[in-house]
XYZ file of C-alpha atoms in Angstrom:
251
model
C 0.190 34.738 36.148
C -2.200 32.861 33.431
C 0.312 33.445 30.381
C 2.891 31.634 31.975
C 0.198 28.871 33.039
C -1.331 29.066 29.695
C 2.215 27.408 28.153
C 2.809 25.487 32.244
C -0.315 23.386 31.117
C 0.271 22.706 28.052
C 4.002 21.161 28.973
C 2.138 19.595 31.934
C -0.484 17.998 29.607
C 2.159 17.033 26.820
C 4.769 15.043 29.988
C 1.150 13.051 31.550
C 0.370 12.035 27.480
C 3.379 10.856 26.634
C 4.952 9.695 29.873
C 8.083 11.424 30.589
C 9.389 14.275 33.322
C 11.474 17.351 31.407
C 12.140 20.198 29.720
C 12.213 19.487 26.327
C 8.369 18.596 24.847
C 7.408 15.575 22.963
C 7.296 18.193 19.269
C 10.937 19.486 20.064
C 10.113 22.718 22.131
C 11.190 24.210 25.022
C 10.292 26.827 27.563
C 10.908 29.576 26.552
C 9.183 29.096 22.993
C 6.142 27.385 24.716
C 6.293 30.777 27.338
C 6.313 33.162 23.932
C 3.756 30.764 21.841
C 1.653 31.261 24.959
C 2.049 35.594 24.506
C 4.775 36.081 27.087
C 7.293 38.769 26.870
C 9.317 38.329 30.370
C 12.578 35.881 30.722
C 10.412 31.913 32.330
C 12.525 29.593 34.278
C 10.385 26.354 34.231
C 10.481 23.356 36.988
C 8.493 20.252 35.626
C 7.348 16.993 37.050
C 5.719 13.307 35.705
C 5.901 10.101 35.919
C 8.435 8.542 33.204
C 7.453 5.373 32.302
C 7.150 6.869 28.170
C 3.880 5.021 27.863
C 0.765 6.434 26.293
C -1.878 7.612 27.918
C -5.206 9.274 27.521
C -5.545 12.628 29.644
C -8.002 12.909 32.004
C -10.198 15.769 30.606
C -11.785 16.801 33.877
C -8.868 16.108 36.328
C -9.139 16.703 40.335
C -5.863 16.357 42.389
C -5.542 15.346 45.826
C -3.171 17.371 47.972
C -1.196 14.711 48.131
C 0.095 14.854 44.860
C 0.827 18.133 44.405
C 2.596 17.825 47.710
C 4.530 15.186 46.201
C 5.812 17.004 43.425
C 6.662 20.366 44.923
C 8.741 17.933 47.498
C 10.731 16.641 45.379
C 11.640 20.361 44.034
C 12.489 21.607 47.030
C 14.325 18.419 48.625
C 16.547 18.923 46.097
C 20.415 18.854 47.481
C 23.660 21.500 46.109
C 24.667 20.859 44.282
C 22.070 18.922 42.238
C 19.203 21.410 43.337
C 18.160 23.367 40.489
C 14.368 22.999 41.181
C 14.740 24.248 44.990
C 16.951 27.691 43.876
C 14.570 27.628 41.181
C 11.809 27.934 43.659
C 13.813 30.419 45.977
C 14.834 33.330 43.300
C 14.627 36.265 44.833
C 14.148 37.800 40.899
C 11.030 36.447 40.508
C 8.333 38.408 39.439
C 5.471 35.733 38.858
C 4.352 32.471 38.518
C 2.123 29.891 36.518
C 1.531 26.506 37.425
C 0.279 23.483 34.563
C -1.296 20.742 35.868
C -2.562 17.799 34.083
C -2.780 13.956 34.966
C -3.714 11.132 33.361
C -7.253 8.903 32.991
C -6.994 6.217 36.510
C -3.908 7.444 37.869
C -2.766 9.757 40.861
C 0.262 11.439 40.154
C -0.075 15.622 39.167
C 2.234 16.521 36.198
C 4.105 19.628 36.798
C 5.382 22.875 35.692
C 5.993 25.590 37.700
C 6.615 28.825 35.097
C 8.351 31.605 36.918
C 9.072 34.832 35.776
C 10.236 37.336 35.737
C 8.216 40.895 34.954
C 10.564 43.763 34.855
C 9.617 45.689 30.803
C 7.060 46.556 28.279
C 8.561 45.614 24.641
C 7.453 46.120 21.562
C 6.109 42.718 19.592
C 8.298 40.675 17.365
C 7.736 38.516 14.892
C 6.405 34.953 15.580
C 8.116 33.897 12.430
C 11.033 35.432 10.224
C 13.811 34.825 7.221
C 17.228 34.395 8.232
C 18.678 37.665 7.890
C 15.583 39.514 8.560
C 15.871 42.374 10.822
C 14.159 43.493 13.589
C 13.326 45.821 16.142
C 14.005 45.474 19.655
C 12.660 48.148 22.090
C 10.908 48.615 25.228
C 11.417 49.708 28.473
C 12.630 48.786 31.608
C 11.294 49.323 34.991
C 13.125 50.049 38.487
C 14.827 48.251 39.615
C 16.204 46.672 36.887
C 18.587 49.013 34.606
C 18.848 48.191 30.599
C 22.538 46.916 29.755
C 22.206 45.213 26.217
C 20.241 43.321 23.833
C 21.439 39.777 22.961
C 20.455 37.352 20.065
C 20.688 33.021 20.028
C 20.068 29.978 17.598
C 19.309 26.670 18.681
C 18.536 24.246 15.754
C 14.206 24.157 15.284
C 12.535 21.445 17.152
C 11.556 18.421 16.108
C 9.450 15.231 17.333
C 11.373 13.722 20.491
C 10.538 10.124 21.055
C 9.089 9.158 24.029
C 12.738 6.915 25.355
C 15.232 9.710 23.942
C 12.463 12.276 26.531
C 13.147 10.409 29.477
C 16.809 10.479 29.373
C 17.704 14.493 27.902
C 18.252 15.779 31.447
C 18.374 19.907 32.362
C 17.960 22.290 29.400
C 20.391 24.632 29.227
C 19.552 28.010 27.973
C 21.106 29.401 24.761
C 24.438 31.525 25.513
C 23.841 34.770 22.889
C 25.821 34.283 19.326
C 26.180 38.204 19.454
C 25.380 40.808 22.383
C 25.020 44.313 21.953
C 25.922 47.076 24.498
C 24.956 50.822 24.404
C 27.390 53.237 22.894
C 30.833 53.819 24.562
C 31.041 49.574 24.790
C 32.990 47.377 21.982
C 29.381 46.540 20.436
C 28.293 45.102 16.929
C 25.458 47.410 16.364
C 25.405 50.501 19.646
C 21.989 50.316 21.861
C 20.136 53.369 21.486
C 19.139 54.298 25.531
C 17.399 56.865 26.864
C 16.760 56.553 30.103
C 16.062 52.997 30.785
C 14.316 52.613 27.290
C 15.786 51.131 24.759
C 15.901 50.695 21.039
C 17.817 48.314 18.452
C 17.689 47.396 14.485
C 19.147 43.385 14.406
C 19.610 41.321 12.320
C 18.717 37.364 12.956
C 21.928 35.887 10.930
C 23.910 33.272 12.648
C 25.667 32.101 9.885
C 23.002 32.095 7.167
C 22.028 29.460 9.517
C 17.998 28.957 10.245
C 16.748 28.120 13.422
C 14.887 29.034 17.255
C 15.837 32.322 17.441
C 15.915 33.940 20.576
C 16.085 37.160 21.930
C 17.041 38.123 25.020
C 17.020 41.470 26.959
C 20.071 42.209 29.563
C 19.213 44.393 33.237
C 21.951 45.351 35.885
C 19.610 45.337 38.929
C 22.408 48.332 40.817
C 24.364 48.129 43.064
C 24.901 45.128 41.243
C 27.020 44.980 37.749
C 25.988 41.803 37.240
C 24.410 40.765 33.690
C 20.885 39.334 33.991
C 18.779 38.328 31.331
C 14.750 39.869 32.040
C 13.284 38.805 28.644
C 13.675 35.805 26.163
C 11.603 35.813 23.428
C 11.643 33.418 20.580
C 11.273 33.728 16.712
C 11.083 31.004 13.642
C 13.652 32.080 10.741
C 13.750 29.782 8.204
C 16.198 29.315 4.842
C 16.708 33.208 3.391
C 14.062 34.546 1.351
C 16.238 37.664 0.134
C 14.185 40.394 2.183
C 14.455 43.258 5.188
C 13.358 44.903 6.736
C 12.318 46.454 9.778
C 9.788 45.261 11.920
């Protein structure tokens, strides 16, 4: 998956250049934000591995990777033990449909920095704006493919990313996907605005407005995979939302 690989390369190069391992970028970016910026519209789950001495280095402009250096990173994921085995479980998740891998290394180091971007791709979606204003209404529409069955649309928000010092990056640990502050379901369910559904096609216009606060908003699409009724996220895209402009309009 070249789109996911672009997002992975961006993060792998960042880790190698700055000297850390983690899911936040040195610019404050998060996995779904980098995936959206690369052009992705599915749902991405990231594994990341590098060194972590917080020492800035120059990137190798023409990196070559030994099989041993790549196996070292991947084996670190696969050798994890429950319950601290999130990377291993990510590799083994059956719902992933594709994978993009980003690699980088610092000059003079035979240590591979790797970002594995596992993608769940079960639909086609109308484009979203990359940037919007608080309160702006956006159209969330698309069509899912079997075996996924449309269940809902969610909106989440986190603070906009800011540059993070290397020493802090080393200590930040795992990245939790933000839960929606609002979820929209089809008619017949309790929902702020009914999601229009026709077969596996869906359409809704929703405001990006979490108590008038700007930030990084996440637009998620949720599905079930019959016979299970468990809700699973199949798309997560981000929109940078700024201060209120007083204008609203569907995109």
